[in-house]
Short mmCIF file of C-alpha atoms in Angstrom, two decimals:
data_model
loop_
_atom_site.label_atom_id
_atom_site.label_comp_id
_atom_site.label_asym_id
_atom_site.label_seq_id
_atom_site.Cartn_x
_atom_site.Cartn_y
_atom_site.Cartn_z
CA UNK A 1234 81.02 124.26 63.40
CA UNK A 1235 77.89 125.48 65.06
CA UNK A 1236 74.92 126.12 62.97
CA UNK A 1237 76.11 123.83 60.34
CA UNK A 1238 73.57 120.87 58.85
CA UNK A 1239 73.94 117.68 59.72
CA UNK A 1240 74.62 116.91 55.74
CA UNK A 1241 77.71 119.42 55.86
CA UNK A 1242 79.04 117.82 59.19
CA UNK A 1243 78.58 114.31 57.73
CA UNK A 1244 80.55 115.42 54.57
CA UNK A 1245 83.53 116.64 56.95
CA UNK A 1246 83.51 113.83 58.96
CA UNK A 1247 84.08 111.58 55.90
CA UNK A 1248 87.11 113.66 54.49
CA UNK A 1249 88.69 113.96 57.91
CA UNK A 1250 88.60 110.30 58.22
CA UNK A 1251 88.79 109.06 55.09
CA UNK A 1252 92.19 106.69 55.82
CA UNK A 1253 90.70 105.24 58.69
CA UNK A 1254 87.63 104.34 56.31
CA UNK A 1255 89.91 103.18 53.62
CA UNK A 1256 92.09 100.99 56.04
CA UNK A 1257 88.78 99.39 57.31
CA UNK A 1258 87.48 98.35 54.17
CA UNK A 1259 91.09 96.88 53.28
CA UNK A 1260 91.61 94.97 56.66
CA UNK A 1261 87.95 93.04 55.59
CA UNK A 1262 89.52 92.24 52.49
CA UNK A 1263 92.70 90.90 53.77
CA UNK A 1264 90.80 88.41 55.87
CA UNK A 1265 90.22 85.44 53.63
CA UNK A 1266 86.78 84.08 53.78
CA UNK A 1267 86.30 82.08 50.75
CA UNK A 1268 83.37 79.95 50.28
CA UNK A 1269 84.11 76.26 48.80
CA UNK A 1270 80.79 74.25 49.27
CA UNK A 1271 79.88 72.14 51.32
CA UNK A 1272 82.53 74.32 53.38
CA UNK A 1273 83.17 78.09 54.02
CA UNK A 1274 85.83 79.79 55.75
CA UNK A 1275 84.06 83.07 57.35
CA UNK A 1276 84.57 82.47 60.88
CA UNK A 1277 87.99 84.81 60.84
CA UNK A 1278 86.20 87.79 59.27
CA UNK A 1279 83.11 87.20 61.35
CA UNK A 1280 85.13 87.53 64.83
CA UNK A 1281 86.50 90.70 63.02
CA UNK A 1282 82.96 92.03 62.78
CA UNK A 1283 81.92 91.07 66.14
CA UNK A 1284 84.90 92.27 67.66
CA UNK A 1285 84.75 95.94 65.78
CA UNK A 1286 81.00 96.35 66.25
CA UNK A 1287 81.21 95.39 69.98
CA UNK A 1288 83.87 98.07 70.38
CA UNK A 1289 81.31 100.69 68.40
CA UNK A 1290 78.85 99.95 71.40
CA UNK A 1291 76.59 97.65 69.24
CA UNK A 1292 74.92 94.34 70.96
CA UNK A 1293 76.38 91.90 69.21
CA UNK A 1294 75.25 88.21 68.92
CA UNK A 1295 76.85 85.51 66.98
CA UNK A 1296 75.35 82.18 66.62
CA UNK A 1297 75.40 79.12 64.88
CA UNK A 1298 72.95 78.40 62.25
CA UNK A 1299 72.04 75.20 63.85
CA UNK A 1300 70.69 77.49 66.63
CA UNK A 1301 67.84 78.56 64.65
CA UNK A 1302 64.60 76.78 65.38
CA UNK A 1303 62.76 76.24 62.18
CA UNK A 1304 65.49 76.74 59.66
CA UNK A 1305 66.01 73.25 58.10
CA UNK A 1306 62.42 72.51 57.81
CA UNK A 1307 61.78 75.93 56.31
CA UNK A 1308 60.49 75.61 52.44
CA UNK A 1309 63.23 77.64 51.04
CA UNK A 1310 66.13 75.98 53.35
CA UNK A 1311 68.61 74.26 50.99
CA UNK A 1312 70.20 71.17 52.41
CA UNK A 1313 74.14 70.10 51.72
CA UNK A 1314 76.13 72.39 53.41
CA UNK A 1315 78.29 72.11 56.65
CA UNK A 1316 77.83 75.18 59.15
CA UNK A 1317 79.66 74.06 61.83
CA UNK A 1318 82.03 76.82 63.09
CA UNK A 1319 80.24 79.45 60.77
CA UNK A 1320 78.31 82.04 62.71
CA UNK A 1321 76.40 84.61 61.57
CA UNK A 1322 77.15 88.02 63.45
CA UNK A 1323 74.65 90.87 63.97
CA UNK A 1324 74.98 94.21 66.01
CA UNK A 1325 72.21 96.05 67.43
CA UNK A 1326 72.57 99.91 68.00
CA UNK A 1327 69.32 101.21 70.10
CA UNK A 1328 67.54 104.23 69.43
CA UNK A 1329 65.97 106.96 71.64
CA UNK A 1330 62.66 105.36 70.62
CA UNK A 1331 60.04 106.42 68.75
CA UNK A 1332 61.78 105.83 65.28
CA UNK A 1333 61.80 103.56 62.30
CA UNK A 1334 64.22 100.38 62.33
CA UNK A 1335 66.95 99.55 59.49
CA UNK A 1336 69.01 96.73 58.99
CA UNK A 1337 72.19 96.56 56.77
CA UNK A 1338 72.57 92.90 55.80
CA UNK A 1339 75.63 91.53 53.84
CA UNK A 1340 77.47 88.67 53.39
CA UNK A 1341 80.85 87.53 54.84
CA UNK A 1342 81.48 84.85 52.05
CA UNK A 1343 83.43 85.86 48.79
CA UNK A 1344 83.97 83.51 46.20
CA UNK A 1345 87.44 81.75 45.22
CA UNK A 1346 90.43 83.93 44.44
CA UNK A 1347 90.23 81.77 41.08
CA UNK A 1348 93.13 80.60 38.91
CA UNK A 1349 93.53 83.98 36.81
CA UNK A 1350 96.73 86.13 37.31
CA UNK A 1351 96.04 89.21 39.44
CA UNK A 1352 97.84 92.65 39.30
CA UNK A 1353 97.72 92.45 43.08
CA UNK A 1354 97.38 89.78 45.63
CA UNK A 1355 93.75 88.67 45.66
CA UNK A 1356 93.94 89.54 49.56
CA UNK A 1357 96.51 92.18 49.35
CA UNK A 1358 93.92 95.41 49.96
CA UNK A 1359 96.17 97.32 47.46
CA UNK A 1360 94.98 100.66 46.97
CA UNK A 1361 96.04 102.28 43.79
CA UNK A 1362 94.40 105.04 41.51
CA UNK A 1363 91.42 105.60 43.79
CA UNK A 1364 90.91 101.80 44.01
CA UNK A 1365 90.85 99.20 46.37
CA UNK A 1366 91.96 95.86 44.86
CA UNK A 1367 91.08 92.43 46.13
CA UNK A 1368 88.49 89.65 46.56
CA UNK A 1369 85.64 90.58 48.22
CA UNK A 1370 86.19 94.59 48.16
CA UNK A 1371 83.26 95.42 45.51
CA UNK A 1372 81.72 92.14 46.51
CA UNK A 1373 80.60 92.77 49.00
CA UNK A 1374 82.85 93.88 52.19
CA UNK A 1375 83.05 97.41 51.04
CA UNK A 1376 79.53 97.92 51.30
CA UNK A 1377 79.46 96.57 54.63
CA UNK A 1378 82.58 98.63 55.68
CA UNK A 1379 80.46 101.75 54.53
CA UNK A 1380 77.65 100.65 56.78
CA UNK A 1381 79.85 100.61 59.59
CA UNK A 1382 81.37 103.85 59.10
CA UNK A 1383 78.10 105.48 58.63
CA UNK A 1384 77.08 104.05 62.22
CA UNK A 1385 80.79 105.50 63.24
CA UNK A 1386 80.15 108.87 61.85
CA UNK A 1387 76.92 109.71 63.36
CA UNK A 1388 78.11 108.46 66.61
CA UNK A 1389 81.22 110.78 66.55
CA UNK A 1390 78.73 113.47 65.75
CA UNK A 1391 76.75 113.07 68.81
CA UNK A 1392 73.67 111.99 66.87
CA UNK A 1393 71.49 109.87 68.47
CA UNK A 1394 68.82 108.19 66.37
CA UNK A 1395 65.44 107.49 67.12
CA UNK A 1396 65.23 103.94 65.35
CA UNK A 1397 67.21 101.16 65.81
CA UNK A 1398 69.99 100.43 63.43
CA UNK A 1399 71.43 96.89 62.73
CA UNK A 1400 74.43 95.43 60.87
CA UNK A 1401 73.91 91.95 59.85
CA UNK A 1402 77.02 89.77 58.67
CA UNK A 1403 75.55 86.44 57.17
CA UNK A 1404 77.50 83.36 56.00
CA UNK A 1405 77.06 81.36 52.86
CA UNK A 1406 75.23 83.40 50.46
CA UNK A 1407 77.55 82.75 47.51
CA UNK A 1408 77.25 79.55 45.18
CA UNK A 1409 73.14 79.39 45.44
CA UNK A 1410 73.48 79.98 49.59
CA UNK A 1411 71.02 82.43 51.57
CA UNK A 1412 70.66 79.94 54.21
CA UNK A 1413 72.59 82.39 56.46
CA UNK A 1414 70.31 85.08 55.55
CA UNK A 1415 67.15 82.97 56.15
CA UNK A 1416 68.39 82.22 59.88
CA UNK A 1417 68.68 85.88 60.18
CA UNK A 1418 65.11 86.33 58.89
CA UNK A 1419 63.75 83.58 61.32
CA UNK A 1420 65.81 84.86 64.56
CA UNK A 1421 65.30 88.39 63.77
CA UNK A 1422 65.94 91.73 64.27
CA UNK A 1423 62.99 92.37 62.36
CA UNK A 1424 63.31 95.98 61.03
CA UNK A 1425 60.99 98.17 59.18
CA UNK A 1426 63.66 98.39 56.20
CA UNK A 1427 66.53 96.73 55.06
CA UNK A 1428 69.62 97.70 52.93
CA UNK A 1429 71.60 95.05 51.16
CA UNK A 1430 75.11 96.83 50.25
CA UNK A 1431 75.63 94.51 47.10
CA UNK A 1432 77.38 96.77 44.79
CA UNK A 1433 74.94 98.54 42.67
CA UNK A 1434 77.40 101.39 41.38
CA UNK A 1435 75.51 103.82 43.38
CA UNK A 1436 72.16 102.93 41.97
CA UNK A 1437 68.87 102.83 43.55
CA UNK A 1438 67.69 98.90 43.18
CA UNK A 1439 64.64 97.70 44.72
CA UNK A 1440 64.34 94.95 42.47
CA UNK A 1441 66.78 92.32 41.76
CA UNK A 1442 66.76 89.31 39.20
CA UNK A 1443 66.67 85.28 40.31
CA UNK A 1444 68.75 82.99 38.57
CA UNK A 1445 69.92 79.16 39.05
CA UNK A 1446 72.48 76.92 37.67
CA UNK A 1447 71.98 73.60 36.11
CA UNK A 1448 74.14 70.68 35.02
CA UNK A 1449 73.27 68.97 31.66
CA UNK A 1450 74.67 65.43 30.96
CA UNK A 1451 75.16 63.72 27.91
CA UNK A 1452 75.55 60.23 27.05
CA UNK A 1453 76.56 58.99 23.14
CA UNK A 1454 78.05 55.96 22.05
CA UNK A 1455 82.12 55.88 21.82
CA UNK A 1456 84.47 54.39 19.42
CA UNK A 1457 85.68 54.54 15.70
CA UNK A 1458 83.35 53.17 13.10
CA UNK A 1459 85.77 50.78 11.55
CA UNK A 1460 82.94 48.44 10.66
CA UNK A 1461 79.97 51.03 9.85
CA UNK A 1462 78.99 51.13 13.91
CA UNK A 1463 76.73 54.23 14.41
CA UNK A 1464 78.73 56.87 17.04
CA UNK A 1465 77.12 59.02 18.82
CA UNK A 1466 79.71 62.00 20.07
CA UNK A 1467 78.50 63.03 23.48
CA UNK A 1468 80.75 66.13 22.73
CA UNK A 1469 78.94 67.31 19.44
CA UNK A 1470 75.53 67.09 21.20
CA UNK A 1471 76.63 69.15 23.94
CA UNK A 1472 78.02 71.99 21.09
CA UNK A 1473 74.65 71.91 19.74
CA UNK A 1474 73.09 72.27 23.25
CA UNK A 1475 75.36 75.59 23.95
CA UNK A 1476 74.34 76.87 20.71
CA UNK A 1477 70.52 75.86 21.54
CA UNK A 1478 70.91 77.65 24.55
CA UNK A 1479 72.35 81.07 22.95
CA UNK A 1480 68.78 80.73 20.76
CA UNK A 1481 67.10 80.25 24.20
CA UNK A 1482 67.91 83.60 25.51
CA UNK A 1483 66.58 85.54 22.79
CA UNK A 1484 63.29 83.24 23.31
CA UNK A 1485 63.17 83.75 27.03
CA UNK A 1486 63.40 87.59 26.58
CA UNK A 1487 60.79 87.69 23.91
CA UNK A 1488 58.52 85.62 26.30
CA UNK A 1489 59.11 87.67 29.38
CA UNK A 1490 59.13 91.12 28.70
CA UNK A 1491 61.28 93.16 30.67
CA UNK A 1492 59.44 94.71 34.10
CA UNK A 1493 59.88 98.45 34.39
CA UNK A 1494 62.88 98.23 36.30
CA UNK A 1495 64.83 96.39 34.06
CA UNK A 1496 63.26 97.93 31.06
CA UNK A 1497 64.92 101.40 32.17
CA UNK A 1498 68.40 100.00 31.71
CA UNK A 1499 67.99 97.55 28.78
CA UNK A 1500 69.59 94.77 30.27
CA UNK A 1501 68.10 91.34 29.30
CA UNK A 1502 67.92 88.03 31.01
CA UNK A 1503 71.07 85.98 30.70
CA UNK A 1504 71.73 82.45 29.77
CA UNK A 1505 75.17 81.83 29.95
CA UNK A 1506 77.32 78.63 29.51
CA UNK A 1507 79.88 78.28 32.27
CA UNK A 1508 81.65 75.09 32.17
CA UNK A 1509 81.91 72.23 29.49
CA UNK A 1510 83.72 68.98 30.00
CA UNK A 1511 83.97 65.73 27.58
CA UNK A 1512 85.78 62.52 26.87
CA UNK A 1513 88.95 61.18 29.11
CA UNK A 1514 90.77 64.10 30.18
CA UNK A 1515 93.59 62.28 31.96
CA UNK A 1516 95.07 61.08 28.54
CA UNK A 1517 96.89 63.16 25.98
CA UNK A 1518 95.13 62.00 23.25
CA UNK A 1519 91.60 61.13 22.64
CA UNK A 1520 91.15 58.24 19.95
CA UNK A 1521 87.67 57.75 20.04
CA UNK A 1522 84.60 59.49 19.74
CA UNK A 1523 83.77 60.84 23.61
CA UNK A 1524 80.92 58.91 25.13
CA UNK A 1525 80.11 61.42 27.68
CA UNK A 1526 79.91 65.15 27.92
CA UNK A 1527 78.64 67.56 30.79
CA UNK A 1528 78.39 71.39 31.07
CA UNK A 1529 76.86 73.61 33.76
CA UNK A 1530 74.73 76.62 32.76
CA UNK A 1531 73.19 79.48 34.43
CA UNK A 1532 69.71 81.05 33.54
CA UNK A 1533 68.24 84.27 35.02
CA UNK A 1534 64.63 85.02 35.65
CA UNK A 1535 62.60 88.12 36.76
CA UNK A 1536 60.61 88.15 40.00
CA UNK A 1537 57.62 85.66 39.96
CA UNK A 1538 59.32 83.44 37.97
CA UNK A 1539 60.51 79.73 39.13
CA UNK A 1540 63.46 77.51 38.36
CA UNK A 1541 60.83 74.96 37.17
CA UNK A 1542 59.20 77.53 34.99
CA UNK A 1543 62.05 78.42 33.29
CA UNK A 1544 63.34 74.58 32.94
CA UNK A 1545 59.82 73.75 31.31
CA UNK A 1546 60.23 76.62 29.14
CA UNK A 1547 63.83 75.58 28.05
CA UNK A 1548 62.53 71.82 27.24
CA UNK A 1549 59.60 73.01 25.28
CA UNK A 1550 61.94 75.20 23.26
CA UNK A 1551 64.32 72.23 22.85
CA UNK A 1552 61.53 70.00 21.52
CA UNK A 1553 60.63 72.64 19.06
CA UNK A 1554 64.12 72.86 17.59
CA UNK A 1555 65.06 69.81 17.29
CA UNK A 1556 65.20 69.94 13.35
CA UNK A 1557 68.07 72.69 13.64
CA UNK A 1558 70.20 70.52 15.99
CA UNK A 1559 70.16 66.54 14.87
CA UNK A 1560 72.48 65.65 17.59
CA UNK A 1561 70.10 66.58 20.30
CA UNK A 1562 67.53 64.47 18.84
CA UNK A 1563 69.79 61.13 19.49
CA UNK A 1564 71.46 62.75 22.53
CA UNK A 1565 69.19 64.06 24.85
CA UNK A 1566 70.70 65.62 28.12
CA UNK A 1567 69.80 64.80 31.77
CA UNK A 1568 69.17 68.09 33.45
CA UNK A 1569 69.27 68.50 37.13
CA UNK A 1570 69.96 71.66 39.10
CA UNK A 1571 73.51 72.41 40.51
CA UNK A 1572 71.88 75.20 43.30
CA UNK A 1573 68.68 76.24 44.66
CA UNK A 1574 67.06 78.69 42.36
CA UNK A 1575 67.39 81.99 43.70
CA UNK A 1576 64.29 83.87 43.44
CA UNK A 1577 63.96 87.06 42.13
CA UNK A 1578 62.08 89.87 44.33
CA UNK A 1579 61.30 93.31 44.72
CA UNK A 1580 60.31 95.47 47.67
CA UNK A 1581 56.84 95.85 46.70
CA UNK A 1582 54.62 98.87 46.68
CA UNK A 1583 53.46 99.88 49.93
CA UNK A 1584 52.92 103.31 51.40
CA UNK A 1585 56.25 102.64 53.77
CA UNK A 1586 58.25 101.24 50.76
CA UNK A 1587 57.14 104.44 48.79
CA UNK A 1588 57.99 106.57 51.76
CA UNK A 1589 61.46 104.76 52.29
CA UNK A 1590 62.29 105.23 48.47
CA UNK A 1591 62.01 108.81 48.57
CA UNK A 1592 63.94 108.83 51.71
CA UNK A 1593 66.73 107.17 50.02
CA UNK A 1594 66.45 109.08 46.84
CA UNK A 1595 66.42 112.58 48.89
CA UNK A 1596 69.27 111.48 51.07
CA UNK A 1597 70.96 110.65 47.78
CA UNK A 1598 70.68 114.06 46.22
CA UNK A 1599 72.39 115.32 49.45
CA UNK A 1600 75.06 112.92 49.80
CA UNK A 1601 76.16 112.51 45.86
CA UNK A 1602 75.30 116.46 45.15
CA UNK A 1603 73.72 114.99 42.24
CA UNK A 1604 70.57 113.05 41.08
CA UNK A 1605 71.01 109.59 41.64
CA UNK A 1606 68.76 108.32 38.72
CA UNK A 1607 66.23 106.33 38.34
CA UNK A 1608 65.38 103.16 40.48
CA UNK A 1609 66.36 100.06 38.53
CA UNK A 1610 66.33 96.05 38.99
CA UNK A 1611 69.75 94.70 39.86
CA UNK A 1612 71.84 93.00 37.08
CA UNK A 1613 72.59 89.87 39.37
CA UNK A 1614 70.68 87.53 41.43
CA UNK A 1615 71.26 88.02 45.48
CA UNK A 1616 69.35 86.76 48.86
CA UNK A 1617 67.23 89.65 48.91
CA UNK A 1618 64.41 87.48 48.30
CA UNK A 1619 64.77 86.02 51.82
CA UNK A 1620 63.64 89.65 52.87
CA UNK A 1621 61.08 90.16 50.22
CA UNK A 1622 59.32 86.94 50.05
CA UNK A 1623 59.85 85.19 53.36
CA UNK A 1624 59.86 88.21 56.18
CA UNK A 1625 58.04 91.33 56.73
CA UNK A 1626 61.00 93.79 55.97
CA UNK A 1627 61.42 95.09 52.27
CA UNK A 1628 65.10 95.03 51.17
CA UNK A 1629 66.64 97.75 48.98
CA UNK A 1630 69.69 96.82 47.11
CA UNK A 1631 72.20 99.67 47.09
CA UNK A 1632 76.18 99.46 47.25
CA UNK A 1633 79.43 101.05 45.89
CA UNK A 1634 80.67 101.20 42.59
CA UNK A 1635 83.66 99.12 41.17
CA UNK A 1636 84.51 96.14 38.83
CA UNK A 1637 85.49 92.71 38.01
CA UNK A 1638 83.26 90.52 40.67
CA UNK A 1639 83.82 87.33 40.84
CA UNK A 1640 86.74 87.70 38.71
CA UNK A 1641 90.71 88.45 38.94
CA UNK A 1642 91.85 92.17 39.74
CA UNK A 1643 88.27 93.02 41.75
CA UNK A 1644 87.94 96.38 42.88
CA UNK A 1645 85.65 99.10 44.48
CA UNK A 1646 85.84 102.61 43.37
CA UNK A 1647 87.00 104.70 46.67
CA UNK A 1648 85.33 107.82 45.75
CA UNK A 1649 82.23 106.03 45.67
CA UNK A 1650 83.06 104.44 49.26
CA UNK A 1651 83.10 107.85 50.57
CA UNK A 1652 79.77 108.68 48.94
CA UNK A 1653 78.08 105.62 50.44
CA UNK A 1654 79.13 106.16 53.66
CA UNK A 1655 77.63 109.60 53.48
CA UNK A 1656 74.51 108.14 52.00
CA UNK A 1657 73.97 105.67 54.36
CA UNK A 1658 74.53 107.89 57.36
CA UNK A 1659 72.09 110.66 55.50
CA UNK A 1660 69.44 107.76 55.29
CA UNK A 1661 69.62 106.62 58.82
CA UNK A 1662 69.16 110.24 60.17
CA UNK A 1663 66.18 110.67 57.91
CA UNK A 1664 64.51 107.10 58.04
CA UNK A 1665 65.40 106.58 61.55
CA UNK A 1666 64.82 109.89 62.83
CA UNK A 1667 67.22 112.21 64.79
CA UNK A 1668 66.00 112.62 68.68
CA UNK A 1669 66.50 115.96 69.39
CA UNK A 1670 68.11 118.42 67.63
CA UNK A 1671 70.03 119.89 70.66
CA UNK A 1672 71.61 116.41 71.27
CA UNK A 1673 73.77 117.13 68.09
CA UNK A 1674 77.31 117.97 68.76
CA UNK A 1675 77.62 121.66 67.94
CA UNK A 1676 74.14 122.53 67.75
CA UNK A 1677 73.76 121.50 64.01
CA UNK A 1678 70.46 121.01 62.72
CA UNK A 1679 69.35 119.11 59.57
#
């Protein structure tokens, strides 16, 4: 293989090691790590990461969030979760020196498997038709497995990087978490750049949406009007509020035009009704107007927007549209946040960020054999704001293709998984730098 470029050898390595690479992702999916706030069950998968990364030669640190000084007093810490026995894990692979550093940071927890029917078991790790099925395969154990495989790829090719590479697995990102990510930013390592392997379908995402979940509670007057009593149906008020939220989505997108990263994709901000409950659901029949109703809803925002700003906008819109929703004039909801508002954020426009994005684009061409496309904003919220807002490390979101995140039959596309391993390896070599050409096994050059 003497004389082959490093890109060619990376490609050959991923082909030769495809079965082993897929098996790593399958094993991660098989380890249940569901998040059920205030508890989470990431301990087993975190122990697996720690052991695997240690055997790769990484300097591994596992730590409880209670060990991180200043975490609970930080302005972005969200209280109310139990973190006992739920460690963060970070592995550092030291470079030869003189290069730039990079951290891959992903979350170990997944959402609940759900009550919907799965074609294959949610923790089966079934592989069929070029897809890996299972909870977390797409969001986001597949992306984490790709980062680990990329490190192993360069090691086995004899490539010594100049800069350090870190792989971090944090707890409690789902359900408005991100305290695990905050702990990592306070404790370190503090790399020059970060990649969050959330599923982006191999698109370069230097920015991500924000979002929050709120609860609306309605209290009316129950009964049957046999004597002309004035009844107020909390259920009908809630239905009117759902309709108002649909109209508010149009208003929100008109008031806040999409920044460039989202204008390119044409994706609007979403306003979604999540759950609705009314009346005495313990009875087979409801024989009176329901007195109470409650619902949860999700609203997204762009970088720079806050949760309070969004709710203030919603209340102003509510007051201005009462003539169309008379039930809401007499049955007003009490609105409270269910989770912390996840800030939207972007990497910024420094010379170093521009250089990094050029590296990512250039290596994308090499790894994919095609143009990776324009930089876009994610269609989801994530923990990237803990990097971009509360640390000195800008974070790019870049991960595999697939579908059905948070739903039944979640899967990762395995062709994209192999491409992502190549891409990550190329990014490491280009960004961190290769120590010496003569250190490459077989005398390969870039």
